[in-house]
Coordinates of C-alpha atoms and ligand atoms in Angstrom, one line a residue:
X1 CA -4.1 24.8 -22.3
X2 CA -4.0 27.9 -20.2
X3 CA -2.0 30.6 -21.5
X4 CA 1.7 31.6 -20.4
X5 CA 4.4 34.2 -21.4
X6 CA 7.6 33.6 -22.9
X7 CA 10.4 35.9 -22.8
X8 CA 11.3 37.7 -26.4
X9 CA 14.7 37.2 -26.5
X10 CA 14.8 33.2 -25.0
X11 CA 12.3 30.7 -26.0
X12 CA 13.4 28.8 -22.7
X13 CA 12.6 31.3 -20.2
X14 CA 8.5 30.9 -19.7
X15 CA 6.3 32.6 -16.7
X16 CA 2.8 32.4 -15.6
X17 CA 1.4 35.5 -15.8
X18 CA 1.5 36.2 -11.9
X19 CA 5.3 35.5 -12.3
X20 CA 5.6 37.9 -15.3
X21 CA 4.2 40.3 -13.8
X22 CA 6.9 40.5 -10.4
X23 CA 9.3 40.2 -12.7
X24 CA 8.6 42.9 -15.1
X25 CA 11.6 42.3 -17.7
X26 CA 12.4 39.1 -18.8
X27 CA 16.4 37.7 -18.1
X28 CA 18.6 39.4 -20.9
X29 CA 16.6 42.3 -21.5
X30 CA 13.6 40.2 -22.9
X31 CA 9.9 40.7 -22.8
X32 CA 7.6 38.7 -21.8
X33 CA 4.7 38.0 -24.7
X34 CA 1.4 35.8 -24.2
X35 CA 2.6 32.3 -26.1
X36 CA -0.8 33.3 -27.5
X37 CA -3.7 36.0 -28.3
X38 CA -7.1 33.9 -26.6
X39 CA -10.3 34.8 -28.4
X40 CA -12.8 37.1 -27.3
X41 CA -15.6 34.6 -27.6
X42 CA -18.5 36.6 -26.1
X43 CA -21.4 38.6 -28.3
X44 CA -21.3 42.1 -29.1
X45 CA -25.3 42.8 -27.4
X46 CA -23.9 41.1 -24.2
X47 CA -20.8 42.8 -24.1
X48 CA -22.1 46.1 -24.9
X49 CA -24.3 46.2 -21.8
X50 CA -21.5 45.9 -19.3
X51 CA -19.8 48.1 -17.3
X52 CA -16.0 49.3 -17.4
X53 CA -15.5 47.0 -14.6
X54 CA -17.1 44.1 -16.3
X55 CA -15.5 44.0 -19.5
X56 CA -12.0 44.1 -17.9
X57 CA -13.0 41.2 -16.3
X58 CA -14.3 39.7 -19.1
X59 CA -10.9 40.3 -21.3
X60 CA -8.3 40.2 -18.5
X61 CA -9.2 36.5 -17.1
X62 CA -8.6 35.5 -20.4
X63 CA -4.9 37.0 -19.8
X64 CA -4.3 36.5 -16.5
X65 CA -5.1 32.6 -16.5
X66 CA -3.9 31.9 -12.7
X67 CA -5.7 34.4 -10.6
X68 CA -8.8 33.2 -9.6
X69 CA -12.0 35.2 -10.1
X70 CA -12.4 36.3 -6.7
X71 CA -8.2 38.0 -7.3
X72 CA -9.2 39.1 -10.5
X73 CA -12.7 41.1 -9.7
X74 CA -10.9 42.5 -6.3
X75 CA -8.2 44.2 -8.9
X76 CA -10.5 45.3 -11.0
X77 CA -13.0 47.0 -8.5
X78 CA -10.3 48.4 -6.7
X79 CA -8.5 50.0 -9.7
X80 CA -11.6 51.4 -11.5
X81 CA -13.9 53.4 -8.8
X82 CA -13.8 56.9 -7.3
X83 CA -10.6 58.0 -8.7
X84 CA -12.1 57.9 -11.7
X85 CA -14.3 60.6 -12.0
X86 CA -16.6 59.8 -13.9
X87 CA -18.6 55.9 -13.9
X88 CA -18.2 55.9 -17.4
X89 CA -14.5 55.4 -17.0
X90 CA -13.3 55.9 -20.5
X91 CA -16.1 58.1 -22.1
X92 CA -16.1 58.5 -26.0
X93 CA -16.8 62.3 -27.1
X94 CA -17.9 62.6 -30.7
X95 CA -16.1 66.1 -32.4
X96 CA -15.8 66.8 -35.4
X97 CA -16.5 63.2 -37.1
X98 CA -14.0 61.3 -35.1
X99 CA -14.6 59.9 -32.2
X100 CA -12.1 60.7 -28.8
X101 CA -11.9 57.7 -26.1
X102 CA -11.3 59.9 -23.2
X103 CA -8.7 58.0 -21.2
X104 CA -7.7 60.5 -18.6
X105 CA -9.9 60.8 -16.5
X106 CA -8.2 58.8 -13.4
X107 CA -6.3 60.3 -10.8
X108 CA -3.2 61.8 -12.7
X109 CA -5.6 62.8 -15.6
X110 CA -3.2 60.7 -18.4
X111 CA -4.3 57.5 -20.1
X112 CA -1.3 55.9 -17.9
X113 CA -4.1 55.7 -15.3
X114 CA -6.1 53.2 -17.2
X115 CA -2.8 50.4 -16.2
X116 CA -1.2 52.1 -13.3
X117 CA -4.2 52.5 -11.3
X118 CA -4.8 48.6 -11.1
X119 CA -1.0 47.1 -11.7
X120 CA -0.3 47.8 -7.4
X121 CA -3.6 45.1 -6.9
X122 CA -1.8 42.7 -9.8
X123 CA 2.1 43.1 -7.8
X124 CA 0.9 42.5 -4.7
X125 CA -1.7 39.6 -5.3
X126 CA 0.8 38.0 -7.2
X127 CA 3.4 38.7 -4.6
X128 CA 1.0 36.7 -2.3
X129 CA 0.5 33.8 -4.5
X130 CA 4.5 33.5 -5.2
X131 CA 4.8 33.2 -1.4
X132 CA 7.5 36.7 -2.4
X133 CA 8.8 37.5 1.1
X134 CA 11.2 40.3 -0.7
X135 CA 9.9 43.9 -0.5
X136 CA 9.2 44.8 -3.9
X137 CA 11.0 47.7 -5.5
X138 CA 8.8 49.7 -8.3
X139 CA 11.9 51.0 -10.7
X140 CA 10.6 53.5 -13.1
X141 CA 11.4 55.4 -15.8
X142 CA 8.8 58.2 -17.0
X143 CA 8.6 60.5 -20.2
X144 CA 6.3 62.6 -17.5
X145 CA 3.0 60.8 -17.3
X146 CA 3.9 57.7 -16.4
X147 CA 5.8 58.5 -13.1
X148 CA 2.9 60.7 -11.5
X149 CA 0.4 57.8 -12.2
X150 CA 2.9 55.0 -10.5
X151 CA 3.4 57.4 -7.6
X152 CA -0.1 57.5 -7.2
X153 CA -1.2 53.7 -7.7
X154 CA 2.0 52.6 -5.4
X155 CA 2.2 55.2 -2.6
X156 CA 1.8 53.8 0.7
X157 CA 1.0 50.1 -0.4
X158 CA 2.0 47.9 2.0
X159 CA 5.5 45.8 0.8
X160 CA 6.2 48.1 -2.0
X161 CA 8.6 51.3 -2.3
X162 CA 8.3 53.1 -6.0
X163 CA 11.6 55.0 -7.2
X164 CA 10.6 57.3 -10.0
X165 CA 13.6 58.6 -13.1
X166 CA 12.5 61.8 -14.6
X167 CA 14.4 63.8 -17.2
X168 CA 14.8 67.5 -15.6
X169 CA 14.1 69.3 -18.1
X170 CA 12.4 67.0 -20.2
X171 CA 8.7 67.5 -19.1
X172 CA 6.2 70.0 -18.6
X173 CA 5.9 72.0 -15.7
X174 CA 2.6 70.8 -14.4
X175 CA 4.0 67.5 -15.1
X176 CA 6.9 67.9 -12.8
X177 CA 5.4 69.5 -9.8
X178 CA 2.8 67.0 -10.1
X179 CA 5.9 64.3 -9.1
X180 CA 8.5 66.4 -6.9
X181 CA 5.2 66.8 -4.3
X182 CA 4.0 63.0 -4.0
X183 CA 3.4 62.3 -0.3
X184 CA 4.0 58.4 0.8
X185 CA 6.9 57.6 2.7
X186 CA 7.5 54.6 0.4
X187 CA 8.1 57.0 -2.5
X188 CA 11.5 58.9 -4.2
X189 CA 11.3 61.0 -7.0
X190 CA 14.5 61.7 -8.8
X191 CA 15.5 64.2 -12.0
X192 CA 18.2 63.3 -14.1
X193 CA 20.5 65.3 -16.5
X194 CA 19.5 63.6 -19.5
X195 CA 16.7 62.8 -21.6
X196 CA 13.8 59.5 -21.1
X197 CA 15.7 57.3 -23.2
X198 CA 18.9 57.3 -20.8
X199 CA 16.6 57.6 -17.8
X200 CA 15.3 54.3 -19.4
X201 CA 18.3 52.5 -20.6
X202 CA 19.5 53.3 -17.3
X203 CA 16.7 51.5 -15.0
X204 CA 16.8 48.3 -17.8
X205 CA 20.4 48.3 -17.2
X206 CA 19.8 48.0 -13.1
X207 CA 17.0 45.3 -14.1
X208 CA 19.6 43.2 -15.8
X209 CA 22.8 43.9 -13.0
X210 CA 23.1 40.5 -11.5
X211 CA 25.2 41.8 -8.6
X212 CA 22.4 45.1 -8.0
X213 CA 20.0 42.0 -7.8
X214 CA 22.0 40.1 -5.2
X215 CA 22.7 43.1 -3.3
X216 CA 18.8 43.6 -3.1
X217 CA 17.5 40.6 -2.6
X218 CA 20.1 40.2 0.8
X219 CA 18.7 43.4 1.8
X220 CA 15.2 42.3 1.4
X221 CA 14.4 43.6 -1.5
X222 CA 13.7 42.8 -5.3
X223 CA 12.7 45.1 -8.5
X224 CA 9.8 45.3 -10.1
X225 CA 8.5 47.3 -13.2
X226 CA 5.9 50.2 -13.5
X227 CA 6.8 51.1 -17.2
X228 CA 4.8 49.5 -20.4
X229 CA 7.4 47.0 -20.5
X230 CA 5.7 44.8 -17.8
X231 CA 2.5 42.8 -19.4
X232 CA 0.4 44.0 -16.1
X233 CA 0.5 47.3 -17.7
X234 CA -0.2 45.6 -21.3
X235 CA -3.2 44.2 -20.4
X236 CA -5.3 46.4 -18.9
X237 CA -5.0 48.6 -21.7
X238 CA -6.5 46.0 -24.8
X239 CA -9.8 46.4 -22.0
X240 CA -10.2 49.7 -23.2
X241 CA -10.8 48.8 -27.0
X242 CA -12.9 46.6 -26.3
X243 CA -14.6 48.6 -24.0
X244 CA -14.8 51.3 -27.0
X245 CA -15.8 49.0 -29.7
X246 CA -18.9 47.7 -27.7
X247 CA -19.7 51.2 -26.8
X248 CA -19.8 52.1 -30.7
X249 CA -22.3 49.6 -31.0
X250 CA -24.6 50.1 -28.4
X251 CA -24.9 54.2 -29.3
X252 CA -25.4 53.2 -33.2
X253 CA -22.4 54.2 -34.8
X254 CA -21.2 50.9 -35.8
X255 CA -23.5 48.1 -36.7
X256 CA -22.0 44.3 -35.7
X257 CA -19.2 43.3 -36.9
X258 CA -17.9 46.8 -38.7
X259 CA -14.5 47.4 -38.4
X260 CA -13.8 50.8 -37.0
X261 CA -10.0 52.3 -36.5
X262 CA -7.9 53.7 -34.2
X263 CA -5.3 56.1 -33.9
X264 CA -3.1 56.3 -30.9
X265 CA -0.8 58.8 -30.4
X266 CA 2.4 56.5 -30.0
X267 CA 5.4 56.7 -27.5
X268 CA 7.1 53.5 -25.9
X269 CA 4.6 51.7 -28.6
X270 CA 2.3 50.3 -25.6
X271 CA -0.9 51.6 -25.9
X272 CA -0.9 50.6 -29.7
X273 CA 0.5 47.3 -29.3
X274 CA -3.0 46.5 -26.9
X275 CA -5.0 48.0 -29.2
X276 CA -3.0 45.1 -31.9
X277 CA -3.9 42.4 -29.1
X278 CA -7.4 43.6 -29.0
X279 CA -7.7 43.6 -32.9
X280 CA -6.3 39.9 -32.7
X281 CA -8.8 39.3 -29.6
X282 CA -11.1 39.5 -32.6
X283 CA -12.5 43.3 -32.1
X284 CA -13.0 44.4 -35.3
X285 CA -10.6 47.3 -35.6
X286 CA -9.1 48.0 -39.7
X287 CA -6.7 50.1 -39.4
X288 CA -3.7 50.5 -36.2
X289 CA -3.3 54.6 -37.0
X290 CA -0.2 55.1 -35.0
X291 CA 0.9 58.7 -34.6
X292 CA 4.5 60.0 -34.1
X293 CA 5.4 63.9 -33.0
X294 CA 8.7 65.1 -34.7
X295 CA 10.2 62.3 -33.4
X296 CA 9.2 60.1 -36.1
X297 CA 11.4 57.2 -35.9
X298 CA 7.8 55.1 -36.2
X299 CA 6.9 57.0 -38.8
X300 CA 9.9 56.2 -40.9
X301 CA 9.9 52.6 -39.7
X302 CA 6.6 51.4 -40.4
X303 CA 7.5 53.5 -44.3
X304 CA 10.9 51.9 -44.7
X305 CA 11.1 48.7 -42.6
X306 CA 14.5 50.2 -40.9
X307 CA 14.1 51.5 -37.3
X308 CA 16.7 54.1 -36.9
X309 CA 17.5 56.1 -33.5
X310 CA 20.5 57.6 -34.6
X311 CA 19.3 61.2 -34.8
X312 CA 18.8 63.9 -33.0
X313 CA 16.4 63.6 -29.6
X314 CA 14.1 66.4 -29.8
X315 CA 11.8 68.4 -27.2
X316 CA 8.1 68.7 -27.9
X317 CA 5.4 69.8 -26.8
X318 CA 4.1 66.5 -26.6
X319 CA 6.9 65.4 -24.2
X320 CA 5.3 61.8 -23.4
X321 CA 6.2 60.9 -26.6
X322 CA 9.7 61.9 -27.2
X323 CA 11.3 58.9 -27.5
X324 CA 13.7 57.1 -29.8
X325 CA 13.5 53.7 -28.4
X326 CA 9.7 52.5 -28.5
X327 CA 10.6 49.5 -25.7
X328 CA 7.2 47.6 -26.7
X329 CA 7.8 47.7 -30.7
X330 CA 10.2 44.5 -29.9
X331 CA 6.5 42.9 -29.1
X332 CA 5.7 43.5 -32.9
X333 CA 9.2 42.3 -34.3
X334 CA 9.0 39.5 -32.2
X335 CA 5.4 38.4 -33.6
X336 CA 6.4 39.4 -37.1
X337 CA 10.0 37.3 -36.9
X338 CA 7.4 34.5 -36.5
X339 CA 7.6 34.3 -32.7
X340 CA 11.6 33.6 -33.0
X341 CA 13.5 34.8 -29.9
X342 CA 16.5 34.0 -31.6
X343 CA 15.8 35.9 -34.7
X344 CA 14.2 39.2 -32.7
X345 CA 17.6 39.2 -30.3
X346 CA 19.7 39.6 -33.3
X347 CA 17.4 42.8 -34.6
X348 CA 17.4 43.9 -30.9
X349 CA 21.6 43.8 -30.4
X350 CA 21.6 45.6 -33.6
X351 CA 19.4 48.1 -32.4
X352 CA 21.9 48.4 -29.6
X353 CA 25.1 48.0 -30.8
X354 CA 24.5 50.0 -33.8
X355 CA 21.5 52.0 -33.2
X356 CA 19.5 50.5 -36.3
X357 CA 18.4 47.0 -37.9
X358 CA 16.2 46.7 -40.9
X359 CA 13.4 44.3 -41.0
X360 CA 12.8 41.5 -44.0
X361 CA 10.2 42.3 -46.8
X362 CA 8.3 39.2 -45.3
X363 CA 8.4 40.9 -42.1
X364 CA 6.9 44.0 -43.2
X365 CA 4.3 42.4 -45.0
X366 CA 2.5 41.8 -41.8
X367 CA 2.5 45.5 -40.9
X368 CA -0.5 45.6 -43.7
X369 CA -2.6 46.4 -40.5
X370 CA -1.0 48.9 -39.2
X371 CA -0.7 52.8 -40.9
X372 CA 2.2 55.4 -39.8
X373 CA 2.6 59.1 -39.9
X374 CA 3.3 62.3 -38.0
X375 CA 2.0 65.7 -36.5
X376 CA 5.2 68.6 -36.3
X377 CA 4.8 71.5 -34.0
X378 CA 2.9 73.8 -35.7
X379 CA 0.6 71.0 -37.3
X380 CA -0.3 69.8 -33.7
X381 CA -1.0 73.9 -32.4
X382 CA -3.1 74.3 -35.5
X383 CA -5.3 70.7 -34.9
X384 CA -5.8 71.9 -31.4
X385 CA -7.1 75.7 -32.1
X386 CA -9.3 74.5 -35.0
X387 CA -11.2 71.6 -33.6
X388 CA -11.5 74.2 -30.4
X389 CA -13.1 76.7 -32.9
X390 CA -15.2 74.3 -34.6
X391 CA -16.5 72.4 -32.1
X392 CA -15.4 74.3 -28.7
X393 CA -13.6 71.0 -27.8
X394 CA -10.5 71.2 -26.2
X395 CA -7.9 68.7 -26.3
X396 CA -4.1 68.3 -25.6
X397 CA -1.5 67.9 -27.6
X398 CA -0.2 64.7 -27.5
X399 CA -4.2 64.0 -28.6
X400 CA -3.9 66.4 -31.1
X401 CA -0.7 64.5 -32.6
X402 CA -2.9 62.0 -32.9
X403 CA -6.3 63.9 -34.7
X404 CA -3.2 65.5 -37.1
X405 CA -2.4 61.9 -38.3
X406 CA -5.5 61.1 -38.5
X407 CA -6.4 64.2 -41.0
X408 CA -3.0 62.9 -43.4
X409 CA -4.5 59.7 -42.8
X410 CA -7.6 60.8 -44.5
X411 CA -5.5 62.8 -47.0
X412 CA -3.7 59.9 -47.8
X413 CA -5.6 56.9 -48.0
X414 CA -9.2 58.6 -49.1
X415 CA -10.7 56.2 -46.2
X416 CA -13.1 58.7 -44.4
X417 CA -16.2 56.3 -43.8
X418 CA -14.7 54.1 -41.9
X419 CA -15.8 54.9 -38.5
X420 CA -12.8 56.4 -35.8
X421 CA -11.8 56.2 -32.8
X422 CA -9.0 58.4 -31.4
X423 CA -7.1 57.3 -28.2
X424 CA -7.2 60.8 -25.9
X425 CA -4.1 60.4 -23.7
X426 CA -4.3 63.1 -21.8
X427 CA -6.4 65.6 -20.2
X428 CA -5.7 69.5 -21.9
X429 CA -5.3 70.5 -18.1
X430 CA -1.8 68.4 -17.6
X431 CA -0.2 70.5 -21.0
X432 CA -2.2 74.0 -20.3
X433 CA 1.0 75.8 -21.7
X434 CA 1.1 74.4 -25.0
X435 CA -2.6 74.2 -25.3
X436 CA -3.3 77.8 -24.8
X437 CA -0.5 79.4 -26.8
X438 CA -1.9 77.6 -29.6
X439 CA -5.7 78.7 -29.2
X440 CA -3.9 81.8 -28.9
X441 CA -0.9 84.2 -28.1
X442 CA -1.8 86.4 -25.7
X443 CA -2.0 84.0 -22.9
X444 CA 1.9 83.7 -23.3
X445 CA 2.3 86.0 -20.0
X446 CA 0.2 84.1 -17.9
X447 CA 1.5 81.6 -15.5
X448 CA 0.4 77.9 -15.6
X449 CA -1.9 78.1 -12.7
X450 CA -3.4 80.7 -14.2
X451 CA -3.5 79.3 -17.9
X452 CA -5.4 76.7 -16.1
X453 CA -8.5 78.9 -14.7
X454 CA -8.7 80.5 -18.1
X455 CA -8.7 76.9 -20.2
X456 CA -11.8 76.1 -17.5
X457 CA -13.2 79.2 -18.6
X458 CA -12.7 78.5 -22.5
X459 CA -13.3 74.8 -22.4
X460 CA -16.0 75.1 -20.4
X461 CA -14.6 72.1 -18.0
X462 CA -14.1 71.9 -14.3
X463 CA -10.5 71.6 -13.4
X464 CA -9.6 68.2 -12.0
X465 CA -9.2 67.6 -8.8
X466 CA -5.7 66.3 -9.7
X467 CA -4.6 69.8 -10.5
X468 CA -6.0 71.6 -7.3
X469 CA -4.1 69.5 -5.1
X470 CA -1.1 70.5 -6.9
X471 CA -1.6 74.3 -6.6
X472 CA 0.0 74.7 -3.0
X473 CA 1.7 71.4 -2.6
X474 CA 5.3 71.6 -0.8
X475 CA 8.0 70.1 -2.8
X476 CA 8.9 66.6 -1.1
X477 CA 11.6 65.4 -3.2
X478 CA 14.3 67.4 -4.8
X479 CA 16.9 64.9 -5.6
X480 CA 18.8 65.5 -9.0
X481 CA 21.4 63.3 -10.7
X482 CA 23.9 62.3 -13.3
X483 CA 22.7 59.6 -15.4
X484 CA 25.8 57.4 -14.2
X485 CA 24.4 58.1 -10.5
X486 CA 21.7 56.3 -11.0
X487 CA 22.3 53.3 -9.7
X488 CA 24.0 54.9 -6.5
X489 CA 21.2 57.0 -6.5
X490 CA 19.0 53.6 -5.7
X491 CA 21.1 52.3 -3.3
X492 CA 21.3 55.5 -1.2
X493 CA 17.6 55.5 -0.9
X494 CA 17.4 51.4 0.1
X495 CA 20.1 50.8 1.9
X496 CA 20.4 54.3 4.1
X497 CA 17.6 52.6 6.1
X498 CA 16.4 56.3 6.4
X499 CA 12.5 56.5 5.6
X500 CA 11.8 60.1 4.4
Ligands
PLP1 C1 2.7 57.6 -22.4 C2 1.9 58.6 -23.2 C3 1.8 58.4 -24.6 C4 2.5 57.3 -25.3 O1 2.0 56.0 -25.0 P1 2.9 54.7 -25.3 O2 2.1 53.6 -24.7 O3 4.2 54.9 -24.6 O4 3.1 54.6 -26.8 C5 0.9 59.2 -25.3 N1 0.3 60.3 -24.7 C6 0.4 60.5 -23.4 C7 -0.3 61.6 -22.8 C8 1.2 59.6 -22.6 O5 1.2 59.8 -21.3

């Protein structure tokens, strides 16, 4: 029987995957989930000798059960070629015994490239085959990475506009000018006065306004979702643990059927929760390392079983993971709630009537697979200056969140044969700030642009093309709002009738 989704919260509401992915949210805040996990059924020497593009085939027709080859393998080789710059596409660098998959190397240098850079082929090919006459509306709300790599995978396609909620002051410098300069006239990028949790609440609220989506569709128009919520991000990203387990094998480091782990430094919960699907694909991965920054309410879930957000939203230096409400982690209580909408929407009004809900002791059972802990500030400046003067390898910090769990991990657990992979979100270049400061002080009176010749210089790296074209870039879009505006905010931009 070919695989469909079903929303989280209403065992009624069911999609093909084409349909899923227009919609992006299910009705009542739900999210769509494959009804279930196919099986990778294809040998490790055979799928260790294919390309990037190849094994996203191979793993995403499995997903995506009605596009047809010829849909599928146009996404794909549309997504993963000359942006990426290098063939590889997700290289794995050895350092220091653990091994980095290097998932930034797209055109916004952060792993949100891996998704983004293929989800505008998925929207509109499955526009096409939904005979959607609507104009689709790409509603988004980013912690910083995710915004800058749907601006670039949207701008300028035909029958889409992208509408992009940053918080002001929430992300790092490069990260912002990186936004405010996108060209495309289908694109607006707007700051809000708040932090990425209201900037998100507020674009789920707009998804689930009945009268917004009236409104819309009689202008022409209906919403879509960029953010890890929609399972055309999801699925893309179990390719790339796949991708790295077969690479393991073919350079050596595993042998067949060893398990290996993998630690992901963990925001929204949605690069984790495909690395899950690929461990339930069959891959053999032991151990789902996920890695908090000071905002640990992971951390403390996945050691308590209670999911708390009731605390205090703080600023890091790994600002793509500052986040108190990890929207994918309902994909996990779902599953572990025994695939119960009815049982996961009571946790979920909890978690939003009262900011917390506490999961049963059979429920956390079946977190054996996965491990929790966290990096703080200093921890994260310290991983990042020692692996550089170990090795001379240079990586960024929400990576280095990630290789500081990974070190407690060992600490902890006394597992340190078990071969590891480390999910390397972002390239150093996109956080040169925070990743010079910690190598050392004295850069603290440089400015970014010129932090970012100097880290070339240190690292030993060319500087990506995606932060030369930012050096002299006008500022397009300089909109700023309250988060109550946002919805007028949306309706200014569609229904002025104005193009910029
Ligand atoms: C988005 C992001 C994360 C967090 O990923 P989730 O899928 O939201 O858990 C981690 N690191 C970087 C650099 C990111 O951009």
């Amino acid at each position: 029987m070919d695989l469909v989704y079903v929303s989280t919260r209403n065992a009624d509401e069911k999609a093909t995957a084409s349909q899923a992915i227009l919609k992006g949210l299910a009705g009542e805040g739900g999210l769509f989930v494959p009804t279930s996990i196919p099986t990778l059924d294809i040998d490790m020497d055979e799928l260790s000798k294919m390309s990037y593009q190849e094994t996203a085939y191979e793993v995403m027709k499995l997903f995506l059960t009605d596009f047809t080859e010829e849909e599928l393998k146009y996404c794909i080789n549309n997504a993963y070629d000359g942006k990426f710059d290098t063939e590889q596409i997700a290289p794995l660098v050895k350092a220091d015994g653990a091994y980095y998959l290097e998932l930034f190397h797209g055109a916004t240098i952060a792993f949100k490239d891996m998704a983004l850079s293929i989800l505008p082929y998925l929207l509109t090919t499955s526009a096409k085959k939904n005979h959607v006459k609507n104009e689709i509306v790409i509603l988004t709300a980013t912690s910083g990475d995710t915004g800058k790599a749907a601006l670039s995978g949207f701008a300028d396609v035909p029958g889409t506009k992208i509408i992009v909620f940053y918080p002001k002051n929430g992300v790092s410098p490069i990260q912002e000018k990186q936004m405010v300069t996108q060209k495309g006239a289908n694109t607006f990028v707007v700051g809000i006065n708040g932090n990425f949790d209201q900037a998100q609440t507020g674009v789920k609220q707009m998804f689930s306004d009945a009268s917004l989506a009236k409104a819309m569709d009689e202008a022409g128009y209906q919403f879509s979702s960029a953010n890890s919520i929609n399972i055309g991000r999801l699925v893309p990203q179990i390719v790339y643990y796949v991708y790295a387990y077969a690479k393991m094998y073919e350079n050596g480091e595993i042998g067949k059927g060893e398990k290996m782990n993998v630690v992901v430094p963990t925001g929204n919960f949605g690069n984790i929760l495909a690395a899950y699907y690929a461990k339930k694909m069959g891959v053999p991965i032991a151990k789902l390392i996920c890695a908090s920054n000071e905002n640990k309410v992971l951390f403390d879930f996945f050691r308590t079983g209670v999911y708390d957000k009731n605390r205090e939203f703080i600023l890091t230096s790994s600002p793509s993971m500052d986040i108190l409400i990890s929207s994918n982690l309902e994909r996990l209580i779902y599953r572990i709630a025994g695939d119960d909408a009815d049982k996961n929407t009571e946790f979920m009004d909890k978690l939003l009537r009262e900011g917390r809900y506490e999961v049963t002791q059979e429920m956390r059972e079946q977190l054996a697979d996965f491990y929790g802990n966290f990096t703080d500030e200093n921890g994260t400046a310290e991983v990042i200056k020692a692996l550089y003067e170990s090795t001379g390898y240079v990586i960024d910090t929400h990576t280095a969140v990630a290789a500081g769990v990974y070190q407690k991990y060992k600490d902890e657990t006394g597992d340190t044969d078990t071969k590891t992979v480390i999910a390397s979100t972002a390239s150093p270049f996109k956080f040169t700030r925070s990743v010079m400061n910690a190598i050392d002080d004295s850069y603290e009176r440089m400015s970014d642009f010129e932090l970012v010749d100097e880290l070339s210089k240190l690292a030993n790296v060319e500087i990506p093309q995606a932060i030369e074209e930012i050096r002299s870039a006008p500022v397009i879009h300089d909109t700023v709002c309250e988060v109550e505006e946002m919805e007028k905010v949306v309706r200014q931009f569609l229904m002025s009738g104005k193009e910029r």
